[in-house]
Coordinates of C-alpha atoms in Angstrom, one line a residue:
Chain A
X771 CA 29.4 52.2 199.7
X772 CA 27.8 53.1 196.1
X773 CA 27.9 55.9 194.9
X774 CA 25.7 58.8 193.2
X775 CA 27.1 58.6 190.3
X776 CA 24.6 61.3 188.1
X777 CA 23.8 63.8 190.3
X778 CA 19.9 65.6 188.5
X779 CA 18.1 65.6 191.2
X780 CA 15.4 62.3 191.9
X781 CA 12.7 65.1 192.6
X782 CA 9.7 64.0 191.2
X783 CA 9.2 67.1 188.5
X784 CA 6.3 66.0 186.1
X785 CA 4.2 63.7 188.5
X786 CA 4.0 62.3 185.1
X787 CA 7.2 61.4 183.9
X788 CA 7.8 60.5 187.4
X789 CA 4.5 57.6 187.5
X790 CA 5.4 55.7 184.4
X791 CA 9.0 55.0 185.3
X792 CA 7.6 53.9 188.5
X793 CA 5.3 51.7 186.4
X794 CA 8.7 50.6 184.5
X795 CA 10.2 50.3 187.2
X796 CA 7.9 47.2 188.5
X797 CA 7.1 45.9 185.0
X798 CA 8.0 41.1 185.4
X799 CA 5.7 41.1 182.3
X800 CA 6.6 40.2 179.3
X801 CA 7.2 41.6 176.1
X802 CA 9.4 43.8 178.1
X803 CA 11.3 45.9 176.4
X804 CA 8.5 46.6 173.8
X805 CA 6.6 48.8 176.7
X806 CA 9.3 49.9 177.5
X807 CA 9.2 51.5 174.5
X808 CA 5.3 51.9 174.6
X809 CA 5.3 53.5 177.0
X810 CA 8.5 55.8 177.5
X811 CA 8.6 56.1 173.6
X812 CA 11.5 59.2 174.4
X813 CA 13.5 57.0 176.3
X814 CA 13.1 59.7 178.9
X815 CA 12.8 57.4 182.1
X816 CA 16.6 57.4 181.0
X817 CA 17.1 60.6 183.0
X818 CA 14.7 59.1 186.5
X819 CA 15.7 56.0 188.0
X820 CA 13.4 53.0 188.7
X821 CA 14.6 52.1 191.8
X822 CA 14.0 54.5 194.2
X823 CA 14.2 51.5 196.6
X824 CA 17.1 50.1 195.1
X825 CA 19.2 52.4 192.6
X826 CA 22.0 54.9 193.7
X827 CA 20.7 56.8 190.6
X828 CA 20.3 57.2 186.5
X829 CA 22.7 55.2 184.7
X830 CA 25.4 59.0 183.3
X831 CA 27.4 58.7 180.4
X832 CA 29.9 57.9 181.6
X833 CA 30.0 55.1 183.6
X834 CA 31.3 50.7 182.7
X835 CA 29.3 48.2 182.5
X836 CA 29.8 44.6 182.9
X837 CA 27.6 41.8 181.2
X838 CA 27.7 38.8 182.3
X839 CA 29.1 35.6 180.0
X840 CA 27.3 32.3 180.5
X841 CA 27.6 28.8 178.0
X842 CA 25.2 27.9 177.1
X843 CA 22.7 29.4 176.0
X844 CA 25.6 33.1 175.2
X845 CA 27.8 31.1 172.4
X846 CA 26.6 29.5 169.8
X847 CA 23.8 27.6 170.9
X848 CA 23.5 24.5 171.5
X849 CA 27.3 22.8 170.3
X850 CA 29.6 25.3 172.8
X851 CA 31.3 27.8 170.4
X852 CA 32.4 30.7 169.9
X853 CA 30.8 33.8 171.3
X854 CA 28.5 35.4 168.3
X855 CA 26.1 38.5 167.8
X856 CA 23.1 36.3 169.0
X857 CA 25.0 37.5 172.4
X858 CA 23.0 40.5 172.5
X859 CA 20.0 39.7 171.2
X860 CA 17.8 40.7 174.1
X861 CA 18.2 43.9 173.9
X862 CA 16.1 44.0 172.4
X863 CA 13.4 41.4 173.4
X864 CA 14.3 40.4 176.5
X865 CA 16.0 43.9 177.9
X866 CA 19.7 43.4 178.4
X867 CA 21.0 43.1 181.8
X868 CA 24.5 44.3 182.9
X869 CA 26.0 45.5 185.9
X870 CA 26.9 48.8 187.4
X871 CA 30.5 48.8 188.1
X872 CA 30.6 51.5 190.7
X873 CA 34.9 52.2 191.4
X874 CA 38.3 50.7 189.4
X875 CA 37.4 47.3 187.8
X876 CA 40.5 45.6 190.3
X877 CA 38.5 46.5 192.6
X878 CA 35.2 45.4 191.9
X879 CA 35.3 42.8 190.1
X880 CA 35.0 40.5 193.0
X881 CA 31.5 41.3 193.5
X882 CA 30.6 40.9 189.8
X883 CA 32.1 37.8 190.0
X884 CA 30.2 36.8 192.3
X885 CA 26.9 37.7 191.0
X886 CA 27.5 36.2 188.2
X887 CA 28.3 32.7 189.6
X888 CA 24.8 33.3 192.1
X889 CA 22.8 33.8 189.0
X890 CA 23.6 30.4 188.1
X891 CA 22.6 28.5 190.9
X892 CA 18.9 27.5 189.9
X893 CA 19.0 26.4 186.6
X894 CA 17.7 23.0 186.0
X895 CA 15.2 23.8 188.4
X896 CA 11.9 24.6 187.4
X897 CA 10.2 28.7 186.7
X898 CA 7.2 30.2 186.8
X899 CA 5.5 28.6 183.2
X900 CA 7.4 24.7 185.2
X901 CA 9.8 24.9 182.2
X902 CA 13.6 23.7 183.3
X903 CA 16.1 26.6 183.1
X904 CA 19.0 25.8 181.2
X905 CA 21.5 25.0 182.4
X906 CA 24.5 27.3 182.1
X907 CA 28.3 27.9 183.6
X908 CA 29.9 31.0 184.5
X909 CA 32.4 33.1 182.4
X910 CA 33.4 36.3 182.7
X911 CA 32.6 39.5 181.6
X912 CA 32.5 41.9 179.4
X913 CA 33.1 45.6 180.1
X914 CA 31.8 48.7 177.6
X915 CA 30.6 52.2 178.9
X916 CA 27.7 53.6 179.1
X917 CA 27.7 55.8 176.1
X918 CA 29.3 53.6 173.5
X919 CA 26.0 52.0 173.7
X920 CA 23.5 55.2 173.4
X921 CA 25.7 55.9 170.5
X922 CA 25.2 52.8 168.6
X923 CA 23.6 53.9 165.2
X924 CA 23.0 51.8 162.5
X925 CA 22.9 52.5 158.7
X926 CA 20.6 54.9 157.5
X927 CA 19.2 53.9 154.5
X928 CA 18.0 50.7 156.4
X929 CA 16.2 53.0 159.6
X930 CA 17.5 54.0 163.7
X931 CA 18.0 53.3 166.4
X932 CA 17.5 54.1 169.6
X933 CA 19.6 52.1 173.1
X934 CA 18.4 53.0 176.4
X935 CA 20.1 51.8 179.5
X936 CA 17.7 52.0 182.6
X937 CA 18.6 52.1 185.6
X938 CA 17.0 48.6 187.4
X939 CA 18.4 47.7 190.3
X940 CA 16.6 45.0 192.0
X941 CA 16.6 43.8 196.2
X942 CA 20.1 42.3 196.5
X943 CA 21.6 43.8 193.3
X944 CA 21.6 47.3 193.7
X945 CA 23.8 47.9 190.4
X946 CA 21.4 45.7 187.8
X947 CA 20.5 47.3 184.7
X948 CA 19.0 47.2 181.2
X949 CA 19.9 48.3 177.8
X950 CA 17.5 47.9 175.2
X951 CA 16.9 49.1 171.9
X952 CA 13.9 51.0 170.3
X953 CA 14.6 50.2 166.4
X954 CA 12.8 52.4 164.4
X955 CA 12.1 50.8 160.1
X956 CA 9.7 51.3 157.6
X957 CA 9.6 47.3 156.3
X958 CA 9.3 44.5 158.3
X959 CA 12.7 43.7 155.9
X960 CA 14.0 47.0 157.6
X961 CA 14.1 46.4 160.7
X962 CA 15.2 42.5 159.9
X963 CA 18.0 44.4 158.9
X964 CA 19.1 47.0 161.4
X965 CA 18.5 44.4 163.7
X966 CA 21.2 41.9 162.8
X967 CA 23.7 45.5 161.8
X968 CA 23.0 46.5 165.7
X969 CA 23.6 42.8 167.2
X970 CA 27.2 42.9 165.3
X971 CA 27.9 46.5 166.1
X972 CA 27.0 45.6 169.9
X973 CA 29.6 42.2 168.8
X974 CA 32.4 44.2 168.3
X975 CA 31.8 46.9 171.2
X976 CA 33.2 42.6 173.1
X977 CA 35.3 41.2 170.6
X978 CA 37.2 45.3 171.1
X979 CA 36.6 44.5 175.0
X980 CA 37.9 40.8 175.7
X981 CA 35.8 38.3 178.5
X982 CA 37.7 39.6 181.7
X983 CA 37.6 36.0 183.0
X984 CA 36.0 34.6 186.1
X985 CA 39.0 33.7 188.6
X986 CA 37.2 30.5 189.4
X987 CA 37.3 29.3 185.7
X988 CA 40.8 27.5 184.3
X989 CA 41.9 29.2 181.3
X990 CA 42.2 26.9 180.0
X991 CA 38.4 25.8 180.2
X992 CA 37.3 24.9 177.2
X993 CA 34.1 27.2 176.4
X994 CA 36.1 29.9 177.4
X995 CA 37.9 28.4 174.7
X996 CA 36.4 28.4 172.9
X997 CA 34.6 31.6 172.5
X998 CA 37.5 32.8 170.5
X999 CA 38.2 36.9 172.1
X1000 CA 41.2 38.0 173.6
X1001 CA 40.7 36.5 177.5
X1002 CA 41.5 39.2 180.1
X1003 CA 42.7 38.6 184.2
X1004 CA 43.8 35.4 183.2
X1005 CA 46.4 35.8 186.0
X1006 CA 44.2 35.8 188.3
X1007 CA 42.5 31.7 190.1
X1008 CA 42.5 29.3 188.0
X1009 CA 45.3 28.9 185.7
Chain B
X165 CA 10.0 11.5 153.5
X166 CA 10.2 8.6 150.4
X167 CA 10.0 11.8 148.1
X168 CA 13.2 12.7 149.8
X169 CA 15.7 9.3 149.7
X170 CA 14.4 8.7 146.6
X171 CA 14.7 12.6 145.4
X172 CA 18.1 13.3 142.9
X173 CA 21.3 13.8 145.0
X174 CA 23.6 17.1 143.6
X175 CA 23.7 19.9 141.9
X176 CA 20.7 19.5 140.6
X177 CA 18.3 18.9 143.5
X178 CA 19.7 22.2 144.8
X179 CA 18.4 24.2 142.5
X180 CA 15.2 22.2 142.5
X181 CA 11.9 23.4 144.5
X182 CA 11.7 19.8 145.5
X183 CA 14.1 21.0 148.2
X184 CA 11.6 23.7 149.0
X185 CA 8.4 21.5 148.8
X186 CA 10.7 19.2 150.7
X187 CA 10.0 19.9 154.2
X188 CA 6.2 19.8 153.7
X189 CA 5.7 16.6 153.2
X190 CA 8.5 15.0 156.5
X191 CA 7.1 13.4 158.9
X192 CA 6.5 15.3 162.3
X193 CA 8.9 13.1 164.0
X194 CA 12.0 15.5 165.4
X195 CA 14.1 12.5 165.7
X196 CA 13.2 10.9 161.5
X197 CA 13.7 14.8 160.6
X198 CA 16.9 15.3 162.1
X199 CA 18.3 11.9 160.6
X200 CA 16.4 13.1 157.1
X201 CA 19.5 16.3 158.4
X202 CA 22.8 13.4 158.5
X203 CA 21.9 12.2 155.2
X204 CA 20.7 15.1 153.2
X205 CA 23.5 16.7 153.9
X206 CA 26.3 14.6 153.5
X207 CA 25.1 12.9 150.5
X208 CA 24.6 16.6 149.5
X209 CA 28.4 17.5 150.2
X210 CA 29.7 14.3 148.6
X211 CA 28.0 15.3 145.8
X212 CA 28.9 17.9 145.6
X213 CA 32.5 17.3 146.2
X214 CA 32.3 14.7 143.0
X215 CA 30.9 17.5 141.1
X216 CA 33.7 19.8 141.6
X217 CA 35.8 17.1 141.4
X218 CA 34.9 16.1 137.8
X219 CA 35.6 19.8 136.8
X220 CA 38.9 20.2 137.8
X221 CA 40.1 16.6 136.1
X222 CA 38.2 18.9 133.2
X223 CA 38.9 22.2 133.1
X224 CA 42.5 23.9 132.3
X225 CA 41.4 26.5 134.7
X226 CA 42.0 26.1 138.9
X227 CA 38.4 25.7 139.4
X228 CA 37.0 28.1 142.4
X229 CA 36.8 26.0 145.1
X230 CA 37.3 22.8 146.6
X231 CA 35.6 21.3 149.3
X232 CA 38.7 20.2 151.2
X233 CA 39.3 18.5 154.8
X234 CA 38.5 20.6 156.5
X235 CA 35.5 22.0 155.4
X236 CA 34.3 18.5 154.8
X237 CA 34.5 18.7 159.3
X238 CA 32.8 22.0 159.0
X239 CA 29.8 21.0 157.4
X240 CA 29.8 17.9 159.4
X241 CA 29.6 19.8 162.2
X242 CA 27.6 22.5 160.3
X243 CA 24.9 19.5 159.8
X244 CA 25.5 18.5 163.3
X245 CA 24.3 21.6 165.0
X246 CA 21.6 21.5 162.2
X247 CA 19.8 18.2 164.3
X248 CA 20.7 20.4 166.8
X249 CA 19.0 23.3 167.1
X250 CA 15.5 21.3 165.0
X251 CA 15.4 18.9 168.6
X252 CA 15.7 22.4 171.2
X253 CA 11.7 22.7 172.3
X254 CA 10.5 26.4 172.7
X255 CA 11.2 27.8 175.7
X256 CA 15.1 26.9 175.6
X257 CA 15.8 30.1 176.4
X258 CA 13.5 32.0 178.0
X259 CA 9.3 31.1 177.3
X260 CA 9.6 33.6 174.3
X261 CA 12.4 31.5 172.9
X262 CA 11.8 28.7 169.5
X263 CA 13.1 26.3 167.3
X264 CA 13.8 26.6 164.3
X265 CA 10.6 24.8 161.5
X266 CA 11.7 22.8 159.4
X267 CA 11.5 24.8 156.4
X268 CA 14.0 26.9 157.8
X269 CA 16.4 24.5 158.5
X270 CA 16.2 22.9 154.8
X271 CA 16.9 26.9 154.2
X272 CA 20.0 26.5 156.5
X273 CA 21.0 23.8 154.9
X274 CA 20.2 24.7 151.1
X275 CA 22.4 28.1 152.1
X276 CA 25.1 26.9 153.7
X277 CA 25.7 24.2 151.0
X278 CA 25.4 26.8 148.3
X279 CA 28.0 29.4 150.0
X280 CA 30.5 25.8 150.4
X281 CA 29.9 25.7 146.3
X282 CA 30.8 28.8 145.9
X283 CA 34.1 28.8 147.8
X284 CA 33.4 30.3 150.6
X285 CA 35.0 28.9 154.1
X286 CA 32.6 26.4 155.8
X287 CA 30.9 29.1 158.0
X288 CA 29.6 28.9 161.4
X289 CA 26.3 28.3 163.0
X290 CA 24.1 30.7 165.1
X291 CA 20.0 30.2 165.8
X292 CA 18.4 33.1 166.9
X293 CA 15.7 33.1 170.4
X294 CA 12.9 33.1 167.6
X295 CA 14.1 30.0 165.4
X296 CA 15.3 32.4 162.4
X297 CA 19.3 30.0 162.1
X298 CA 21.8 32.2 160.7
X299 CA 26.4 31.9 160.1
X300 CA 28.6 33.9 160.4
X301 CA 32.3 33.6 160.9
X302 CA 34.3 36.3 162.4
X303 CA 38.4 36.9 161.9
X304 CA 40.4 39.2 164.6
X305 CA 38.1 42.0 164.3
X306 CA 36.8 41.1 161.2
X307 CA 32.9 39.6 161.5
X308 CA 30.4 38.1 159.2
X309 CA 26.9 36.7 159.6
X310 CA 24.4 35.4 157.4
X311 CA 20.6 35.2 158.9
X312 CA 18.0 32.5 156.8
X313 CA 15.4 34.5 156.1
X314 CA 12.1 32.3 155.5
X315 CA 11.2 34.3 153.0
X316 CA 14.4 33.5 151.2
X317 CA 15.9 37.1 151.4
X318 CA 18.4 37.1 153.2
X319 CA 20.1 39.4 155.3
X320 CA 23.7 40.4 155.9
X321 CA 26.2 42.5 157.5
X322 CA 29.5 42.5 157.9
X323 CA 32.8 44.6 158.9
X324 CA 36.4 44.8 160.0
X325 CA 36.2 46.5 163.6
X326 CA 35.6 50.2 161.7
X327 CA 33.9 50.1 158.9
X328 CA 30.6 47.8 157.7
X329 CA 28.4 47.1 154.7
X330 CA 25.4 45.0 155.3
X331 CA 23.0 43.8 152.4
X332 CA 20.2 41.2 151.6
X333 CA 21.3 38.0 149.5
X334 CA 19.2 35.2 147.3
X335 CA 20.5 31.7 147.2
X336 CA 19.6 31.9 143.7
X337 CA 22.1 35.1 142.7
X338 CA 26.8 35.2 143.6
X339 CA 26.7 35.5 147.3
X340 CA 28.0 38.6 148.4
X341 CA 31.8 40.2 147.4
X342 CA 31.6 41.8 151.2
X343 CA 31.3 38.4 153.2
X344 CA 33.5 36.2 150.2
X345 CA 36.5 38.3 152.1
X346 CA 36.2 37.9 155.6
X347 CA 34.8 34.4 155.1
X348 CA 37.8 33.7 154.2
X349 CA 40.2 35.2 156.7
X350 CA 38.1 33.0 158.9
X351 CA 38.7 29.5 161.1
X352 CA 35.5 27.3 161.1
X353 CA 34.4 25.5 163.2
X354 CA 37.2 22.5 163.9
X355 CA 35.9 20.4 166.7

């Protein structure tokens, strides 16, 4: 059973804000992060659920989040290889999808991995634009806390960053959330620089976490080994 | 294309403006361009290796760099990756993703060779969804990355897992020492 992890009332006290958040909850266009930043410049929709129908509530700082790892395209594309800072580039473009871990990892990992494997079921099929989705393999998940993400900073002389995490629950995936970043810099070069700085900081979080492998993946799977980060839960499932 | 195949190889070629202009005369055929990359990378690598050996035999001091056997393999892998990146079509990682421009590929090749020439371990290649090419080195919690910008002013960030340093680098300048210390600890792609 899902627990309400955030105690703030869901009652809409600010109709304009509520309307904005409702709009963002239904938004499916691109570029996604740019639209969120534009409509919610201060990140206030983080405190109001975007998906009343499916979400257990806004993402709290104390929550642990899991980021699925697939290959390709998250690893050093297009060759199978090591995890790099590119793993997190979605955070400023389309939104970085994460899964909220609603109870102890030992009890939630089954659901996390099951959903991860389900993500690749439609790979190879054509998307709405007629482009074939890249075929991927689900390897496992990386974990970090919502607080770690929200407290990320970049070098002050380069600019600033503000990481938000929105509860973008979906039908069939009520624990889906997205991390997005608002990057502020006064020149294009500085913005490029802080993009990289943020990605590297996120990479360090991934490195500290290690990858909690799917039980359906062998610990000697060449794609998993090639990631070159610590493998957790290696004793589970396929050896 | 004919201009490239008959161009002078070696360090002078790398330093010359011809490399920057080369992309202007390249055929639009991607397969052909991939072949050019492999061909030119191979020759440029050999030229550097030969030049460094020549310098070593003449010098009393230990050379600051050599293209070792493993670096040679890694550079070959890097060239292979560049070729594979070029083969990607727009949309390879979602609707807004793009492949690299030919200029970006040539720039990456040039920059990588400059780094190896300066004694850096051959790096691992990477590419962002907008087609920006780059390299990285990693060893435990230490990580260094350079993204090759088409204006020639590349951005870099290095970390030991706790502290971070960043800046910009132009290939005509000395490569950042902060990256060198991380790069030398790392393993580059060996598969």
